[in-house]
JSON list of C-alpha atoms in Angstrom, two decimals:
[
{"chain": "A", "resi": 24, "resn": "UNK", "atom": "CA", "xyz": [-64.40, -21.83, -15.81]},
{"chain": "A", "resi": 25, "resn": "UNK", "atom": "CA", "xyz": [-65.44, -22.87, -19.02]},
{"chain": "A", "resi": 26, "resn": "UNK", "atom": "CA", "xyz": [-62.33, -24.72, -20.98]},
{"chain": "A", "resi": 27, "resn": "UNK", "atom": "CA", "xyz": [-60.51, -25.83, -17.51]},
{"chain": "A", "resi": 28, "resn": "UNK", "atom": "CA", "xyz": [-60.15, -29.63, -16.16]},
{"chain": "A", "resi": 29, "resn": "UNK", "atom": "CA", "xyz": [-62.36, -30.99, -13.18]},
{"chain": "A", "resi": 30, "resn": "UNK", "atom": "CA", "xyz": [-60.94, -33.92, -11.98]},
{"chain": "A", "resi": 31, "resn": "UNK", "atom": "CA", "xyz": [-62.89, -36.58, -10.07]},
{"chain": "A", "resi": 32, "resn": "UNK", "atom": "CA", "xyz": [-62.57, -39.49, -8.03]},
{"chain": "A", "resi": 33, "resn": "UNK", "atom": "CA", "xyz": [-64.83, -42.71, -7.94]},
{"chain": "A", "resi": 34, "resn": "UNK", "atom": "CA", "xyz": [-65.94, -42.04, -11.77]},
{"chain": "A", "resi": 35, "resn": "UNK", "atom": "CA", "xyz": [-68.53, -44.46, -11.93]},
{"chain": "A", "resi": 36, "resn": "UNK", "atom": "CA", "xyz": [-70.50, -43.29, -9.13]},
{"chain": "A", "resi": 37, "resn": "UNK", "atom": "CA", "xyz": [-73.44, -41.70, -9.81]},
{"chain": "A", "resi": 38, "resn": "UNK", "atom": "CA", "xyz": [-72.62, -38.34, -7.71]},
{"chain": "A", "resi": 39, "resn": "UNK", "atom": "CA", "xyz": [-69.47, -38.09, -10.18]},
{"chain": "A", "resi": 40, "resn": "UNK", "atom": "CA", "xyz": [-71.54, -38.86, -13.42]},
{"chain": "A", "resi": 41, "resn": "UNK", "atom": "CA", "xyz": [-74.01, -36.27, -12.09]},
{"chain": "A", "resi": 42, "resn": "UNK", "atom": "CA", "xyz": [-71.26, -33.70, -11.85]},
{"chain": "A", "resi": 43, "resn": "UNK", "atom": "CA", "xyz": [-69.72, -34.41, -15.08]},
{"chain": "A", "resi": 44, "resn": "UNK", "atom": "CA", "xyz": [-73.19, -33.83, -16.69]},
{"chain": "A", "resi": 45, "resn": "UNK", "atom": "CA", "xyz": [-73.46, -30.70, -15.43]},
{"chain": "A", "resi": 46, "resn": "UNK", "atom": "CA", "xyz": [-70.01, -29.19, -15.69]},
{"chain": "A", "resi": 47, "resn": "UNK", "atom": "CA", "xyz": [-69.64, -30.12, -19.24]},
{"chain": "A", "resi": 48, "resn": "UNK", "atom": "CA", "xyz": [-73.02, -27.92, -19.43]},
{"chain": "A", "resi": 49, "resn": "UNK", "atom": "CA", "xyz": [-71.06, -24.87, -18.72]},
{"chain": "A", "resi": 50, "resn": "UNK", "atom": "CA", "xyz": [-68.00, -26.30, -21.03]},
{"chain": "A", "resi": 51, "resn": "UNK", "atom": "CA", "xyz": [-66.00, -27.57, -18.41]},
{"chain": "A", "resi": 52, "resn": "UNK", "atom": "CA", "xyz": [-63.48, -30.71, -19.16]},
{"chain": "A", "resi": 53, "resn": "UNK", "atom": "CA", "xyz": [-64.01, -33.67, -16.65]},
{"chain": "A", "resi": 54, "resn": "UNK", "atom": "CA", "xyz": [-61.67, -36.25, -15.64]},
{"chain": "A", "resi": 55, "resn": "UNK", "atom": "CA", "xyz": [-62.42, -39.42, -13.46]},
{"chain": "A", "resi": 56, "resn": "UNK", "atom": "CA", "xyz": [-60.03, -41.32, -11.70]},
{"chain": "A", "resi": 57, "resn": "UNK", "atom": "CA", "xyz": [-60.88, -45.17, -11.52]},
{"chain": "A", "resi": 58, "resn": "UNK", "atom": "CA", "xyz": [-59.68, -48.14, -9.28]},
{"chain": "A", "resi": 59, "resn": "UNK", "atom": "CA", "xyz": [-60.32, -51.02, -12.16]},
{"chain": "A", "resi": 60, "resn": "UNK", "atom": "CA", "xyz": [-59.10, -50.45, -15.73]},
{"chain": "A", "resi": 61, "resn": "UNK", "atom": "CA", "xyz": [-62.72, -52.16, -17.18]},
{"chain": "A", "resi": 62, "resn": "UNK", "atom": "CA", "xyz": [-64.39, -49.32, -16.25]},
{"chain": "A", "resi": 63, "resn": "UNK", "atom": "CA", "xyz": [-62.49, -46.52, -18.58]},
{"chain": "A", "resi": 64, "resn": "UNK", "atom": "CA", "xyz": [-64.32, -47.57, -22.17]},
{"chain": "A", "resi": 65, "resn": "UNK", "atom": "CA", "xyz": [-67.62, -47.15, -19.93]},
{"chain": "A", "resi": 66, "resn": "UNK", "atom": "CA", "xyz": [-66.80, -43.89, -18.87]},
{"chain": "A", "resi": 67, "resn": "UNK", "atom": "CA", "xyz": [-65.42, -42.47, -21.72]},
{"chain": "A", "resi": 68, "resn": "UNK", "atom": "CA", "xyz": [-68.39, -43.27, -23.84]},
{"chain": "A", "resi": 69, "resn": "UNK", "atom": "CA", "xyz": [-70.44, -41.65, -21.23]},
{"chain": "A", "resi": 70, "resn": "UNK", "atom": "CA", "xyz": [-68.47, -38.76, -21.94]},
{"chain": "A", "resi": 71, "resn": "UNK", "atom": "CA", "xyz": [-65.90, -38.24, -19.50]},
{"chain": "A", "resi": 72, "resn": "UNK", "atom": "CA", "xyz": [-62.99, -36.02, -21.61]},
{"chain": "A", "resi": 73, "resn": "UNK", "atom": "CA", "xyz": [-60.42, -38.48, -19.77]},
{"chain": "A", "resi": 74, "resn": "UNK", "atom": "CA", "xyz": [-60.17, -41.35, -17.56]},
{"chain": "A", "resi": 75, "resn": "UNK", "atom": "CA", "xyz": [-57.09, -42.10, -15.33]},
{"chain": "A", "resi": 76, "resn": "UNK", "atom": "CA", "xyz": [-56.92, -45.87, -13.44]},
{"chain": "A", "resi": 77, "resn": "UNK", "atom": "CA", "xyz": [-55.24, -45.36, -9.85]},
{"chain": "A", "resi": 78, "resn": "UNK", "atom": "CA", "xyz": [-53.92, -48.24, -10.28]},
{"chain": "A", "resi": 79, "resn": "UNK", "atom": "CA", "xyz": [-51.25, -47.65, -12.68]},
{"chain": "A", "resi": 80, "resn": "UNK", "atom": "CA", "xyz": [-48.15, -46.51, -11.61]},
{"chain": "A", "resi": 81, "resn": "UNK", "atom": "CA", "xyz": [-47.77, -43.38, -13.48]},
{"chain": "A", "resi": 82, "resn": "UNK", "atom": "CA", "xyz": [-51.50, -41.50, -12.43]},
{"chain": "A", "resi": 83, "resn": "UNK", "atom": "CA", "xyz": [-49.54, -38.16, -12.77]},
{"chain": "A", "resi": 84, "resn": "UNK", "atom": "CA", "xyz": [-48.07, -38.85, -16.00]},
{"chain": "A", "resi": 85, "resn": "UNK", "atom": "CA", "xyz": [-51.32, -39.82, -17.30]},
{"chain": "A", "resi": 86, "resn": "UNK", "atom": "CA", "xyz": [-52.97, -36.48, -16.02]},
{"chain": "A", "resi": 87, "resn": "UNK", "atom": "CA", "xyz": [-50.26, -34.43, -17.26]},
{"chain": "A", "resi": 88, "resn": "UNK", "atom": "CA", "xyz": [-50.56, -36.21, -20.84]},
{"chain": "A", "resi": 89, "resn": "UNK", "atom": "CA", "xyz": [-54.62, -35.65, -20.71]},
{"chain": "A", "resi": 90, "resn": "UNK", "atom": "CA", "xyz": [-54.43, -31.84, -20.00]},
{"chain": "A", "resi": 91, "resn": "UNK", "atom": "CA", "xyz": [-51.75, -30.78, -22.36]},
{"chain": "A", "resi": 92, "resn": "UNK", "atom": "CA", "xyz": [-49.37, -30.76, -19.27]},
{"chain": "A", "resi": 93, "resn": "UNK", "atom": "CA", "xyz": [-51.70, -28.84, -17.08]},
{"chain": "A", "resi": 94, "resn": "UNK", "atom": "CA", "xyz": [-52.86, -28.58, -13.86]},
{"chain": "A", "resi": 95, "resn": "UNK", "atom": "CA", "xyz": [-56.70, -29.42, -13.17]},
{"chain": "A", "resi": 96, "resn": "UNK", "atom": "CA", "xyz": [-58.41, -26.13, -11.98]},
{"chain": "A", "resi": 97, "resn": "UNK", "atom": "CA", "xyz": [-60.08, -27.88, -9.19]},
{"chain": "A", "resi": 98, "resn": "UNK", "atom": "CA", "xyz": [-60.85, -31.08, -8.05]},
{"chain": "A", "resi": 99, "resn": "UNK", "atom": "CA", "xyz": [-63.34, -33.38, -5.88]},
{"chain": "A", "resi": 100, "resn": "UNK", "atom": "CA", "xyz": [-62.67, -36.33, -3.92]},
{"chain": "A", "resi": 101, "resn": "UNK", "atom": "CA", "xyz": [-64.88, -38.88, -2.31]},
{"chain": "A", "resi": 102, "resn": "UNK", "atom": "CA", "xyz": [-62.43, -41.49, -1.73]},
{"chain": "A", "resi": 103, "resn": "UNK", "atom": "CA", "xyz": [-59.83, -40.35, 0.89]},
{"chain": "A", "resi": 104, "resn": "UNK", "atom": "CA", "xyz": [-56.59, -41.88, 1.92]},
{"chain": "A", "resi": 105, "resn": "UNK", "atom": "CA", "xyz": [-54.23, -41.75, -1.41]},
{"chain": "A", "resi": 106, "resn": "UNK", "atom": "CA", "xyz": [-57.01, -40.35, -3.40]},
{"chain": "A", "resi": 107, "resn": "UNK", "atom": "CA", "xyz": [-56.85, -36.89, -1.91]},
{"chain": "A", "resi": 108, "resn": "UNK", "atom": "CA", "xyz": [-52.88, -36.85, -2.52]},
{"chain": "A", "resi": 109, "resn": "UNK", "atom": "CA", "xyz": [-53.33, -37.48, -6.17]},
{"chain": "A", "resi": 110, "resn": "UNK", "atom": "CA", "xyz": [-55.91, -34.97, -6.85]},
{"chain": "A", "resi": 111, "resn": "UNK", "atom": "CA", "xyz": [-53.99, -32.69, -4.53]},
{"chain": "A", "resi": 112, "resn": "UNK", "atom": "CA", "xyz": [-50.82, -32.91, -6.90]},
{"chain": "A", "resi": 113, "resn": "UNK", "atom": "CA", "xyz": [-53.07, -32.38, -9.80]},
{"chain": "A", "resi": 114, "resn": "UNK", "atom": "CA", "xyz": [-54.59, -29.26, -8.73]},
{"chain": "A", "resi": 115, "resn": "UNK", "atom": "CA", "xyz": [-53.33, -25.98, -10.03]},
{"chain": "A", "resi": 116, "resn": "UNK", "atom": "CA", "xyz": [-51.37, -23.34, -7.87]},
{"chain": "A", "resi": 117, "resn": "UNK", "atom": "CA", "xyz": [-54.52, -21.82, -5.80]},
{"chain": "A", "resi": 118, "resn": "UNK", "atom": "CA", "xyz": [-57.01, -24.60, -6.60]},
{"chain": "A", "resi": 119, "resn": "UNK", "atom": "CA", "xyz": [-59.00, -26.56, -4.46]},
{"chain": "A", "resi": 120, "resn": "UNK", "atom": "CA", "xyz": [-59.94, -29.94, -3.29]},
{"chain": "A", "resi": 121, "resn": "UNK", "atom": "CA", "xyz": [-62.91, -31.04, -2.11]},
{"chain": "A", "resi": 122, "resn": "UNK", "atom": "CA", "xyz": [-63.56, -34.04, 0.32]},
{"chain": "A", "resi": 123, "resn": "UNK", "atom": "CA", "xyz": [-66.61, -35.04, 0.42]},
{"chain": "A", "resi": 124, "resn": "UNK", "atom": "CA", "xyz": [-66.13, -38.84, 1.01]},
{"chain": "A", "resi": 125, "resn": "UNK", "atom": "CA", "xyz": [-64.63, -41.35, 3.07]},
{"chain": "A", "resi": 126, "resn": "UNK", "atom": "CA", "xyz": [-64.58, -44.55, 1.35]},
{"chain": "A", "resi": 127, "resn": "UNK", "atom": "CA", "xyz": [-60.76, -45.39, 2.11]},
{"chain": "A", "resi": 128, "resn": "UNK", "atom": "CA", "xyz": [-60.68, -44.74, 5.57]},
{"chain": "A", "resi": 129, "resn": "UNK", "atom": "CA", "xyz": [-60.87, -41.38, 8.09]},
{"chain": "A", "resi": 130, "resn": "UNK", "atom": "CA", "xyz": [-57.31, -40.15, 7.08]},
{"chain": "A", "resi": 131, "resn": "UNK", "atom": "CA", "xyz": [-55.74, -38.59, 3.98]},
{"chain": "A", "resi": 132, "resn": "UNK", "atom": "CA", "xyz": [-52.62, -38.09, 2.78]},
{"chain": "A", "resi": 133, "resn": "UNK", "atom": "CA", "xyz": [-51.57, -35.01, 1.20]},
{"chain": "A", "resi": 134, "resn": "UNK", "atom": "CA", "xyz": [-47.97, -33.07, 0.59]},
{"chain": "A", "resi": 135, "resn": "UNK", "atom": "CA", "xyz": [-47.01, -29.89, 2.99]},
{"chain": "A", "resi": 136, "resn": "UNK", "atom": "CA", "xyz": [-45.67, -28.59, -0.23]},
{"chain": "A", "resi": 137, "resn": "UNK", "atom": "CA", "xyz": [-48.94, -28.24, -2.23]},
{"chain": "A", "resi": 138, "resn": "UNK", "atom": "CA", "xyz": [-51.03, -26.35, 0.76]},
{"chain": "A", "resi": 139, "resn": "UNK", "atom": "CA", "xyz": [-48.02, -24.35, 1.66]},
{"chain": "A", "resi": 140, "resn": "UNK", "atom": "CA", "xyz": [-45.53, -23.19, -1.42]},
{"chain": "A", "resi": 141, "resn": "UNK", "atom": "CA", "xyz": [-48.53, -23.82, -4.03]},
{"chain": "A", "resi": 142, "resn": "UNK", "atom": "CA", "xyz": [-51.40, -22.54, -2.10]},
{"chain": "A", "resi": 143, "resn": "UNK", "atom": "CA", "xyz": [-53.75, -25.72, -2.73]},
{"chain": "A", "resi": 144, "resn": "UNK", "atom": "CA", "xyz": [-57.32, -25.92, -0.44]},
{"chain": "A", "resi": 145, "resn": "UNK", "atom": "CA", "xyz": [-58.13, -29.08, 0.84]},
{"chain": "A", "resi": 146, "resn": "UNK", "atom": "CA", "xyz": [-61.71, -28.67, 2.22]},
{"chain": "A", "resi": 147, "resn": "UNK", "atom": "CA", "xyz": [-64.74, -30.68, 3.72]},
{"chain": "A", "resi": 148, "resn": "UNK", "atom": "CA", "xyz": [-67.75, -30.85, 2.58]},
{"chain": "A", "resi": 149, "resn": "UNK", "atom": "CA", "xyz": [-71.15, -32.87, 4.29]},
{"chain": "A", "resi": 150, "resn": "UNK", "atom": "CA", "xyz": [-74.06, -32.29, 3.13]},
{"chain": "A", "resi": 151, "resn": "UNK", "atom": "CA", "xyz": [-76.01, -32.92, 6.22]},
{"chain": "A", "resi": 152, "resn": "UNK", "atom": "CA", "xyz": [-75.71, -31.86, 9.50]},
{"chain": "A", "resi": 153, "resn": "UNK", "atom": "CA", "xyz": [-73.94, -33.91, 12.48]},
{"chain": "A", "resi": 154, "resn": "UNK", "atom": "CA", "xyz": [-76.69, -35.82, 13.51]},
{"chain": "A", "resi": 155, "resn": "UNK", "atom": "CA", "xyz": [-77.33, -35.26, 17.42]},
{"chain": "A", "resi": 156, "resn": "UNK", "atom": "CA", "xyz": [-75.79, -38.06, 20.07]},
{"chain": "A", "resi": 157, "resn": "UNK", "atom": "CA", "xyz": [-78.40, -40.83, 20.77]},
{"chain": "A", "resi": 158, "resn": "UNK", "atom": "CA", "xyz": [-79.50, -40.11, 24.64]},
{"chain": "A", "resi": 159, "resn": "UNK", "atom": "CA", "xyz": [-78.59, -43.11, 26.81]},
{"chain": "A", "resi": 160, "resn": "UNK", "atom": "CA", "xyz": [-81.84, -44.46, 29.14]},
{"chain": "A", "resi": 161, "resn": "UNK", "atom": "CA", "xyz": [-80.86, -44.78, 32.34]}
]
């Protein structure tokens, strides 16, 4: 909804710039979550509202202090592995996470307590189909 926080991992991709584009169409605030601190200046001029570095050790400090001590209303994640924890803890009670990416590995790591006491979604999304098994000649 117009006025809430997106929050974003791998800012600097293009999929994430894309999305920021059109979510701040429809007066949405976007944050991006980076891995190197050079890229925040880059971002912010391309118009992110705020840009958090994973690397620091206080990422939920940092989103707290960008929202006005909110929550992000929803979030999307194409990193995996810690990624998906941090956006997880940034959601709001009832929001959602989407993984859509897998560029730290096949697992993520998440907190029981945010899927079951605050009702946080984690969900998949591909946009293509499985493709079908290569048939072995024999």
């Amino acid at each position: 909804p117009a006025g809430e926080w997106l929050l974003t991992s791998a800012a600097g991709s293009a999929l994430s710039r894309m999305v920021k584009d059109y979510a701040k169409l429809s007066g949405i605030k976007v944050m991006g979550t980076v891995r190197r601190k050079e890229q925040i200046a880059e971002l912010l001029a391309d118009g992110f509202d705020a840009v958090i570095c994973t690397a620091d050790s206080d990422v939920a400090d940092q989103i707290k202090a960008a929202t006005g001590g909110k929550s992000v209303y929803g979030a999307l994640d194409s990193i995996g592995g810690a990624s998906t924890k941090i956006l997880t803890n940034a959601t709001r009670n009832g929001g959602t996470v989407i993984v859509y990416g897998a560029m730290e590995g096949i697992s993520f790591a998440g907190d029981v307590v945010d899927v079951l006491f605050r009702g946080v979604t984690i969900r998949g999304y591909w946009l293509f189909p499985p493709l079908p098994s290569p048939s072995v000649a024999g």
